PDB file of C-alpha atoms in Angstrom:
ATOM      1  CA  GLU A  23     -67.025 -75.302  20.423  1.00 95.00           C
ATOM      2  CA  VAL A  24     -64.933 -75.970  17.344  1.00 96.00           C
ATOM      3  CA  GLN A  25     -65.546 -73.064  14.986  1.00 97.00           C
ATOM      4  CA  LEU A  26     -64.210 -70.436  12.618  1.00 98.00           C
ATOM      5  CA  VAL A  27     -65.631 -66.926  12.613  1.00 98.00           C
ATOM      6  CA  GLU A  28     -64.852 -64.484   9.817  1.00 98.00           C
ATOM      7  CA  SER A  29     -65.134 -60.705   9.988  1.00 98.00           C
ATOM      8  CA  GLY A  30     -64.046 -57.590   8.142  1.00 98.00           C
ATOM      9  CA  GLY A  31     -66.301 -57.734   5.117  1.00 97.00           C
ATOM     10  CA  ASN A  32     -67.655 -54.416   3.916  1.00 97.00           C
ATOM     11  CA  LEU A  33     -68.563 -52.232   0.960  1.00 98.00           C
ATOM     12  CA  VAL A  34     -65.429 -50.863  -0.686  1.00 98.00           C
ATOM     13  CA  GLN A  35     -64.781 -48.872  -3.847  1.00 97.00           C
ATOM     14  CA  PRO A  36     -62.891 -50.356  -6.811  1.00 98.00           C
ATOM     15  CA  GLY A  37     -59.177 -49.997  -6.236  1.00 98.00           C
ATOM     16  CA  GLY A  38     -59.656 -49.995  -2.492  1.00 98.00           C
ATOM     17  CA  SER A  39     -58.351 -52.296   0.224  1.00 98.00           C
ATOM     18  CA  LEU A  40     -59.856 -54.478   2.915  1.00 98.00           C
ATOM     19  CA  ARG A  41     -58.527 -56.864   5.537  1.00 98.00           C
ATOM     20  CA  LEU A  42     -60.485 -59.956   6.473  1.00 98.00           C
ATOM     21  CA  SER A  43     -59.975 -61.858   9.711  1.00 98.00           C
ATOM     22  CA  CYS A  44     -60.888 -65.368  10.800  1.00 98.00           C
ATOM     23  CA  VAL A  45     -60.714 -66.373  14.443  1.00 98.00           C
ATOM     24  CA  ALA A  46     -60.483 -70.054  15.316  1.00 98.00           C
ATOM     25  CA  SER A  47     -61.613 -71.661  18.545  1.00 98.00           C
ATOM     26  CA  GLY A  48     -61.993 -75.122  20.011  1.00 97.00           C
ATOM     27  CA  PHE A  49     -58.988 -76.719  18.307  1.00 96.00           C
ATOM     28  CA  SER A  50     -55.213 -76.378  17.981  1.00 95.00           C
ATOM     29  CA  PHE A  51     -55.131 -73.705  15.277  1.00 96.00           C
ATOM     30  CA  SER A  52     -51.345 -73.795  14.951  1.00 95.00           C
ATOM     31  CA  SER A  53     -51.453 -77.449  13.823  1.00 95.00           C
ATOM     32  CA  TYR A  54     -53.552 -76.869  10.712  1.00 96.00           C
ATOM     33  CA  SER A  55     -53.059 -75.335   7.300  1.00 96.00           C
ATOM     34  CA  MET A  56     -55.758 -72.834   6.402  1.00 97.00           C
ATOM     35  CA  ASN A  57     -57.452 -71.525   3.293  1.00 97.00           C
ATOM     36  CA  TRP A  58     -59.693 -68.767   2.018  1.00 98.00           C
ATOM     37  CA  VAL A  59     -62.511 -69.740  -0.358  1.00 98.00           C
ATOM     38  CA  ARG A  60     -65.008 -67.336  -1.884  1.00 97.00           C
ATOM     39  CA  GLN A  61     -68.418 -67.448  -3.525  1.00 96.00           C
ATOM     40  CA  ALA A  62     -69.520 -64.664  -5.842  1.00 95.00           C
ATOM     41  CA  PRO A  63     -73.259 -63.905  -6.040  1.00 94.00           C
ATOM     42  CA  GLY A  64     -75.032 -66.649  -7.957  1.00 91.00           C
ATOM     43  CA  LYS A  65     -71.763 -68.482  -8.557  1.00 92.00           C
ATOM     44  CA  GLY A  66     -69.997 -71.532  -7.172  1.00 92.00           C
ATOM     45  CA  LEU A  67     -67.137 -71.858  -4.737  1.00 94.00           C
ATOM     46  CA  GLU A  68     -63.675 -70.626  -5.741  1.00 95.00           C
ATOM     47  CA  TRP A  69     -60.480 -71.406  -3.821  1.00 94.00           C
ATOM     48  CA  VAL A  70     -58.492 -68.208  -3.152  1.00 96.00           C
ATOM     49  CA  SER A  71     -55.432 -68.871  -1.014  1.00 96.00           C
ATOM     50  CA  TYR A  72     -53.588 -71.327   1.254  1.00 95.00           C
ATOM     51  CA  ILE A  73     -51.138 -70.960   4.114  1.00 96.00           C
ATOM     52  CA  SER A  74     -49.380 -73.791   5.885  1.00 94.00           C
ATOM     53  CA  SER A  75     -49.458 -74.187   9.660  1.00 94.00           C
ATOM     54  CA  SER A  76     -45.943 -72.793  10.047  1.00 93.00           C
ATOM     55  CA  ARG A  77     -46.497 -70.033   7.451  1.00 94.00           C
ATOM     56  CA  THR A  78     -43.638 -71.363   5.332  1.00 94.00           C
ATOM     57  CA  THR A  79     -45.786 -72.270   2.315  1.00 92.00           C
ATOM     58  CA  ILE A  80     -48.322 -69.941   0.679  1.00 94.00           C
ATOM     59  CA  PHE A  81     -50.313 -70.319  -2.538  1.00 92.00           C
ATOM     60  CA  TYR A  82     -52.714 -68.051  -4.386  1.00 93.00           C
ATOM     61  CA  ALA A  83     -55.219 -68.476  -7.173  1.00 92.00           C
ATOM     62  CA  ASP A  84     -54.149 -66.670 -10.340  1.00 90.00           C
ATOM     63  CA  SER A  85     -57.185 -64.403 -10.040  1.00 93.00           C
ATOM     64  CA  VAL A  86     -55.841 -62.769  -6.854  1.00 96.00           C
ATOM     65  CA  LYS A  87     -52.079 -63.236  -7.134  1.00 95.00           C
ATOM     66  CA  GLY A  88     -50.202 -59.983  -6.572  1.00 97.00           C
ATOM     67  CA  ARG A  89     -53.229 -58.285  -5.002  1.00 98.00           C
ATOM     68  CA  PHE A  90     -54.129 -60.460  -1.994  1.00 98.00           C
ATOM     69  CA  THR A  91     -51.887 -61.497   0.893  1.00 98.00           C
ATOM     70  CA  ILE A  92     -52.692 -64.323   3.285  1.00 98.00           C
ATOM     71  CA  SER A  93     -51.173 -64.408   6.760  1.00 98.00           C
ATOM     72  CA  ARG A  94     -51.767 -65.919  10.174  1.00 98.00           C
ATOM     73  CA  ASP A  95     -50.958 -65.297  13.836  1.00 98.00           C
ATOM     74  CA  ASN A  96     -50.910 -68.623  15.647  1.00 97.00           C
ATOM     75  CA  ALA A  97     -50.626 -66.887  19.027  1.00 97.00           C
ATOM     76  CA  LYS A  98     -53.964 -65.181  18.340  1.00 98.00           C
ATOM     77  CA  ASN A  99     -55.574 -68.189  16.612  1.00 98.00           C
ATOM     78  CA  SER A 100     -56.220 -65.928  13.666  1.00 98.00           C
ATOM     79  CA  LEU A 101     -56.077 -66.047   9.876  1.00 98.00           C
ATOM     80  CA  TYR A 102     -56.044 -62.935   7.707  1.00 98.00           C
ATOM     81  CA  LEU A 103     -56.549 -61.920   4.104  1.00 98.00           C
ATOM     82  CA  GLN A 104     -55.273 -58.510   3.029  1.00 98.00           C
ATOM     83  CA  MET A 105     -57.040 -57.538  -0.184  1.00 98.00           C
ATOM     84  CA  ASN A 106     -55.665 -54.652  -2.261  1.00 98.00           C
ATOM     85  CA  SER A 107     -56.573 -53.223  -5.671  1.00 98.00           C
ATOM     86  CA  LEU A 108     -60.044 -54.644  -5.307  1.00 98.00           C
ATOM     87  CA  ARG A 109     -62.193 -55.167  -8.399  1.00 98.00           C
ATOM     88  CA  ALA A 110     -65.914 -55.629  -8.927  1.00 98.00           C
ATOM     89  CA  GLU A 111     -65.281 -59.303  -9.639  1.00 97.00           C
ATOM     90  CA  ASP A 112     -63.884 -59.741  -6.123  1.00 98.00           C
ATOM     91  CA  THR A 113     -67.400 -59.226  -4.765  1.00 98.00           C
ATOM     92  CA  ALA A 114     -68.193 -62.414  -2.865  1.00 97.00           C
ATOM     93  CA  VAL A 115     -68.751 -64.082   0.452  1.00 97.00           C
ATOM     94  CA  TYR A 116     -65.326 -65.052   1.771  1.00 98.00           C
ATOM     95  CA  TYR A 117     -64.995 -68.217   3.858  1.00 98.00           C
ATOM     96  CA  CYS A 118     -62.051 -69.400   5.873  1.00 98.00           C
ATOM     97  CA  ALA A 119     -61.637 -73.143   5.771  1.00 98.00           C
ATOM     98  CA  ARG A 120     -59.438 -75.561   7.687  1.00 97.00           C
ATOM     99  CA  ASP A 121     -57.433 -78.183   5.851  1.00 95.00           C
ATOM    100  CA  ALA A 122     -58.242 -81.589   7.305  1.00 94.00           C
ATOM    101  CA  GLY A 123     -54.649 -82.771   7.386  1.00 90.00           C
ATOM    102  CA  VAL A 124     -52.442 -82.597  10.457  1.00 83.00           C
ATOM    103  CA  GLY A 125     -48.768 -82.766   9.570  1.00 77.00           C
ATOM    104  CA  ALA A 126     -49.495 -82.985   5.855  1.00 83.00           C
ATOM    105  CA  THR A 127     -51.880 -81.050   3.625  1.00 87.00           C
ATOM    106  CA  SER A 128     -54.920 -83.024   2.566  1.00 87.00           C
ATOM    107  CA  TRP A 129     -56.458 -80.409   0.263  1.00 91.00           C
ATOM    108  CA  TYR A 130     -59.936 -81.014   1.558  1.00 95.00           C
ATOM    109  CA  PHE A 131     -61.588 -78.751   4.078  1.00 97.00           C
ATOM    110  CA  ASP A 132     -63.274 -80.180   7.144  1.00 97.00           C
ATOM    111  CA  LEU A 133     -64.244 -76.994   8.963  1.00 97.00           C
ATOM    112  CA  TRP A 134     -65.621 -73.792   7.475  1.00 98.00           C
ATOM    113  CA  GLY A 135     -66.826 -70.483   8.817  1.00 97.00           C
ATOM    114  CA  ARG A 136     -70.124 -68.841   7.866  1.00 96.00           C
ATOM    115  CA  GLY A 137     -68.393 -66.253   5.734  1.00 97.00           C
ATOM    116  CA  THR A 138     -68.118 -62.483   5.482  1.00 97.00           C
ATOM    117  CA  LEU A 139     -69.457 -60.441   2.573  1.00 98.00           C
ATOM    118  CA  VAL A 140     -67.179 -58.218   0.527  1.00 98.00           C
ATOM    119  CA  THR A 141     -68.856 -55.870  -1.942  1.00 98.00           C
ATOM    120  CA  VAL A 142     -66.722 -53.907  -4.379  1.00 98.00           C
ATOM    121  CA  SER A 143     -68.751 -51.118  -5.937  1.00 96.00           C
ATOM    122  CA  SER A 144     -68.694 -47.395  -6.501  1.00 95.00           C
TER     123      SER A 144
ATOM    124  CA  GLN B   9     -66.747 -71.746 -16.543  1.00 76.00           C
ATOM    125  CA  SER B  10     -65.737 -74.270 -13.879  1.00 85.00           C
ATOM    126  CA  VAL B  11     -62.984 -76.794 -14.485  1.00 87.00           C
ATOM    127  CA  LEU B  12     -65.255 -79.534 -13.083  1.00 95.00           C
ATOM    128  CA  THR B  13     -68.689 -79.920 -14.688  1.00 97.00           C
ATOM    129  CA  GLN B  14     -71.784 -80.582 -12.597  1.00 97.00           C
ATOM    130  CA  PRO B  15     -75.447 -80.447 -13.595  1.00 97.00           C
ATOM    131  CA  PRO B  16     -76.894 -77.155 -12.327  1.00 96.00           C
ATOM    132  CA  SER B  17     -79.888 -78.841 -10.750  1.00 97.00           C
ATOM    133  CA  ALA B  18     -81.238 -82.165  -9.562  1.00 98.00           C
ATOM    134  CA  SER B  19     -84.421 -83.192  -7.830  1.00 97.00           C
ATOM    135  CA  GLY B  20     -86.056 -86.095  -6.099  1.00 96.00           C
ATOM    136  CA  THR B  21     -88.908 -87.058  -3.817  1.00 97.00           C
ATOM    137  CA  PRO B  22     -88.532 -88.091  -0.169  1.00 97.00           C
ATOM    138  CA  GLY B  23     -87.140 -91.609   0.116  1.00 97.00           C
ATOM    139  CA  GLN B  24     -85.801 -91.617  -3.416  1.00 97.00           C
ATOM    140  CA  ARG B  25     -82.169 -92.117  -4.463  1.00 97.00           C
ATOM    141  CA  VAL B  26     -80.495 -89.362  -6.457  1.00 98.00           C
ATOM    142  CA  THR B  27     -77.048 -89.056  -7.962  1.00 98.00           C
ATOM    143  CA  ILE B  28     -75.042 -85.963  -8.832  1.00 98.00           C
ATOM    144  CA  SER B  29     -72.269 -86.243 -11.383  1.00 98.00           C
ATOM    145  CA  CYS B  30     -68.965 -84.395 -11.604  1.00 98.00           C
ATOM    146  CA  SER B  31     -66.949 -84.556 -14.804  1.00 98.00           C
ATOM    147  CA  GLY B  32     -63.325 -83.532 -15.128  1.00 96.00           C
ATOM    148  CA  SER B  33     -60.167 -84.510 -16.952  1.00 95.00           C
ATOM    149  CA  SER B  34     -56.960 -86.487 -16.578  1.00 94.00           C
ATOM    150  CA  SER B  35     -55.239 -83.563 -14.821  1.00 92.00           C
ATOM    151  CA  ASN B  36     -57.766 -83.330 -12.028  1.00 94.00           C
ATOM    152  CA  ILE B  37     -60.253 -86.141 -11.283  1.00 96.00           C
ATOM    153  CA  GLY B  38     -58.265 -88.602 -13.345  1.00 95.00           C
ATOM    154  CA  SER B  39     -55.205 -88.265 -11.116  1.00 92.00           C
ATOM    155  CA  ASN B  40     -56.465 -86.961  -7.761  1.00 93.00           C
ATOM    156  CA  THR B  41     -59.101 -87.863  -5.197  1.00 95.00           C
ATOM    157  CA  VAL B  42     -62.469 -86.112  -5.174  1.00 97.00           C
ATOM    158  CA  ASN B  43     -64.223 -84.419  -2.280  1.00 98.00           C
ATOM    159  CA  TRP B  44     -67.836 -83.319  -1.933  1.00 98.00           C
ATOM    160  CA  TYR B  45     -69.327 -80.439   0.039  1.00 98.00           C
ATOM    161  CA  GLN B  46     -72.881 -79.620   1.034  1.00 98.00           C
ATOM    162  CA  HIS B  47     -73.827 -75.953   1.297  1.00 97.00           C
ATOM    163  CA  LEU B  48     -77.001 -74.315   2.459  1.00 93.00           C
ATOM    164  CA  PRO B  49     -76.911 -70.602   1.555  1.00 84.00           C
ATOM    165  CA  GLY B  50     -76.068 -68.444   4.539  1.00 86.00           C
ATOM    166  CA  THR B  51     -74.404 -71.267   6.408  1.00 92.00           C
ATOM    167  CA  ALA B  52     -70.941 -72.776   6.565  1.00 95.00           C
ATOM    168  CA  PRO B  53     -70.238 -75.352   3.848  1.00 96.00           C
ATOM    169  CA  LYS B  54     -69.895 -78.902   5.152  1.00 97.00           C
ATOM    170  CA  LEU B  55     -67.500 -81.656   4.089  1.00 97.00           C
ATOM    171  CA  LEU B  56     -69.634 -84.588   2.957  1.00 97.00           C
ATOM    172  CA  ILE B  57     -67.240 -87.006   1.242  1.00 98.00           C
ATOM    173  CA  TYR B  58     -63.450 -87.005   1.051  1.00 97.00           C
ATOM    174  CA  SER B  59     -60.909 -89.137  -0.800  1.00 96.00           C
ATOM    175  CA  ASP B  60     -63.524 -90.256  -3.356  1.00 97.00           C
ATOM    176  CA  ASN B  61     -65.692 -92.307  -1.012  1.00 97.00           C
ATOM    177  CA  GLN B  62     -64.904 -91.640   2.656  1.00 97.00           C
ATOM    178  CA  ARG B  63     -67.465 -90.138   5.005  1.00 98.00           C
ATOM    179  CA  PRO B  64     -66.368 -87.862   7.858  1.00 96.00           C
ATOM    180  CA  SER B  65     -67.669 -88.748  11.280  1.00 95.00           C
ATOM    181  CA  GLY B  66     -71.281 -87.669  11.633  1.00 95.00           C
ATOM    182  CA  VAL B  67     -72.221 -87.841   7.963  1.00 97.00           C
ATOM    183  CA  PRO B  68     -75.043 -90.363   7.477  1.00 96.00           C
ATOM    184  CA  ASP B  69     -74.323 -93.445   5.382  1.00 96.00           C
ATOM    185  CA  ARG B  70     -77.123 -92.310   3.059  1.00 97.00           C
ATOM    186  CA  PHE B  71     -74.385 -90.276   1.396  1.00 98.00           C
ATOM    187  CA  SER B  72     -71.828 -92.113  -0.731  1.00 98.00           C
ATOM    188  CA  GLY B  73     -69.211 -91.185  -3.279  1.00 98.00           C
ATOM    189  CA  SER B  74     -67.618 -93.003  -6.185  1.00 98.00           C
ATOM    190  CA  LYS B  75     -65.168 -92.307  -8.971  1.00 98.00           C
ATOM    191  CA  SER B  76     -64.358 -93.851 -12.316  1.00 97.00           C
ATOM    192  CA  GLY B  77     -61.765 -92.458 -14.677  1.00 97.00           C
ATOM    193  CA  THR B  78     -62.314 -88.721 -15.021  1.00 97.00           C
ATOM    194  CA  SER B  79     -65.783 -88.649 -13.465  1.00 98.00           C
ATOM    195  CA  ALA B  80     -67.122 -88.834  -9.945  1.00 98.00           C
ATOM    196  CA  SER B  81     -70.573 -89.171  -8.449  1.00 98.00           C
ATOM    197  CA  LEU B  82     -72.338 -88.386  -5.210  1.00 98.00           C
ATOM    198  CA  ALA B  83     -75.298 -90.581  -4.353  1.00 98.00           C
ATOM    199  CA  ILE B  84     -77.924 -89.752  -1.762  1.00 98.00           C
ATOM    200  CA  SER B  85     -80.309 -92.520  -0.797  1.00 97.00           C
ATOM    201  CA  GLY B  86     -83.438 -92.221   1.322  1.00 97.00           C
ATOM    202  CA  LEU B  87     -83.738 -88.572   0.318  1.00 97.00           C
ATOM    203  CA  GLN B  88     -84.911 -86.248   3.084  1.00 97.00           C
ATOM    204  CA  SER B  89     -86.193 -82.686   2.975  1.00 96.00           C
ATOM    205  CA  GLU B  90     -83.130 -81.456   4.876  1.00 95.00           C
ATOM    206  CA  ASP B  91     -80.933 -82.682   2.031  1.00 97.00           C
ATOM    207  CA  GLU B  92     -82.134 -79.755  -0.068  1.00 97.00           C
ATOM    208  CA  ALA B  93     -78.928 -77.790  -0.587  1.00 97.00           C
ATOM    209  CA  ASP B  94     -76.151 -77.002  -3.046  1.00 97.00           C
ATOM    210  CA  TYR B  95     -73.557 -79.734  -3.616  1.00 98.00           C
ATOM    211  CA  TYR B  96     -70.022 -79.141  -4.885  1.00 98.00           C
ATOM    212  CA  CYS B  97     -67.339 -81.544  -6.015  1.00 98.00           C
ATOM    213  CA  ALA B  98     -63.697 -80.508  -5.648  1.00 97.00           C
ATOM    214  CA  THR B  99     -60.249 -81.842  -6.327  1.00 96.00           C
ATOM    215  CA  TRP B 100     -56.692 -80.797  -7.078  1.00 91.00           C
ATOM    216  CA  ASP B 101     -55.665 -79.938 -10.630  1.00 90.00           C
ATOM    217  CA  ASP B 102     -52.102 -80.848 -11.624  1.00 86.00           C
ATOM    218  CA  ARG B 103     -52.103 -78.560 -14.625  1.00 82.00           C
ATOM    219  CA  LEU B 104     -53.567 -75.260 -13.512  1.00 66.00           C
ATOM    220  CA  ASN B 105     -51.892 -72.708 -11.290  1.00 60.00           C
ATOM    221  CA  GLY B 106     -55.001 -72.803  -9.150  1.00 56.00           C
ATOM    222  CA  TYR B 107     -54.610 -75.637  -6.726  1.00 85.00           C
ATOM    223  CA  VAL B 108     -58.044 -76.693  -5.577  1.00 93.00           C
ATOM    224  CA  VAL B 109     -60.783 -76.601  -8.201  1.00 94.00           C
ATOM    225  CA  PHE B 110     -64.501 -76.792  -7.538  1.00 96.00           C
ATOM    226  CA  GLY B 111     -67.395 -77.811  -9.703  1.00 96.00           C
ATOM    227  CA  GLY B 112     -70.038 -75.230 -10.497  1.00 96.00           C
ATOM    228  CA  GLY B 113     -72.396 -76.738  -7.959  1.00 96.00           C
ATOM    229  CA  THR B 114     -75.674 -78.641  -8.176  1.00 97.00           C
ATOM    230  CA  LYS B 115     -78.808 -77.360  -6.491  1.00 97.00           C
ATOM    231  CA  LEU B 116     -80.753 -80.318  -5.125  1.00 98.00           C
ATOM    232  CA  THR B 117     -84.472 -79.832  -4.672  1.00 97.00           C
ATOM    233  CA  VAL B 118     -86.572 -82.273  -2.652  1.00 96.00           C
ATOM    234  CA  VAL B 119     -90.060 -82.029  -4.091  1.00 91.00           C
TER     235      VAL B 119
END
C-alpha cells in the first residue's frame, strides 16, 4: 500500500527538542521530494519545510528557520524533522507530504500521512 | 492571517452545487497555478485539484477548479454528505520567503 506514516510527536516543554519521523512505503521514496506541513489547533495548514529527492536542496518557512532541520535517509525510506528551541506556537499536527513531481518539483502534494501531534507546553 | 483568503464556511444541501473562493495577489495566484486539498479532521489531507483545474486520478468529476486573475474557485456539483470537510487552496508565492502558501480553509457543511 502506498502510504506515509509519521511518528515522534509528544508533549515537550518550551525550549525543548523533538525529532519527527515519516516512513514511506509502496513507492520509490528516493525519487520524490518531500515536505513537512503542520496544522495548529483550530488553524489552517502551514507549509514548514522541503527537501529534494537527492537532499541537495532544502527550504524552510521563516517561522522555523534556524530551529528546525529536515533530513532524509533514502535507504530507510524515511523523512525526518529535527525540531529545536520549540515554542508554544509550534504546537500542531505535523504531516509529511510527498511532492507530486518526479524529476522536477511540482509544489503540490499528492500523498500525505495522517500526522503526528506535537504539543509544546510547560 | 493567511496570504490566501477563503470564506471560513460554506454550506449546501445534497445535490446542490457549491463554490468556494480563494483570493490572492499578483505574487501568488496571479502568477502561479492553484491547488486544492480536502481534509477531514484526523485523516490525511487529499489532493483534489492541481494546476488550477486538473483532477488527480480517482477524484470524481463533480469537483472542478478554475482561476481568473488573482482569484481561484473550487466548485462541487451534486453535493454529497461525504463532501463535508475542510477545503484549502494553495499556491506558490514569488514574494515571500515561505514557498507554498495555503488559504485559511473553508469548512463545508452539507445540511
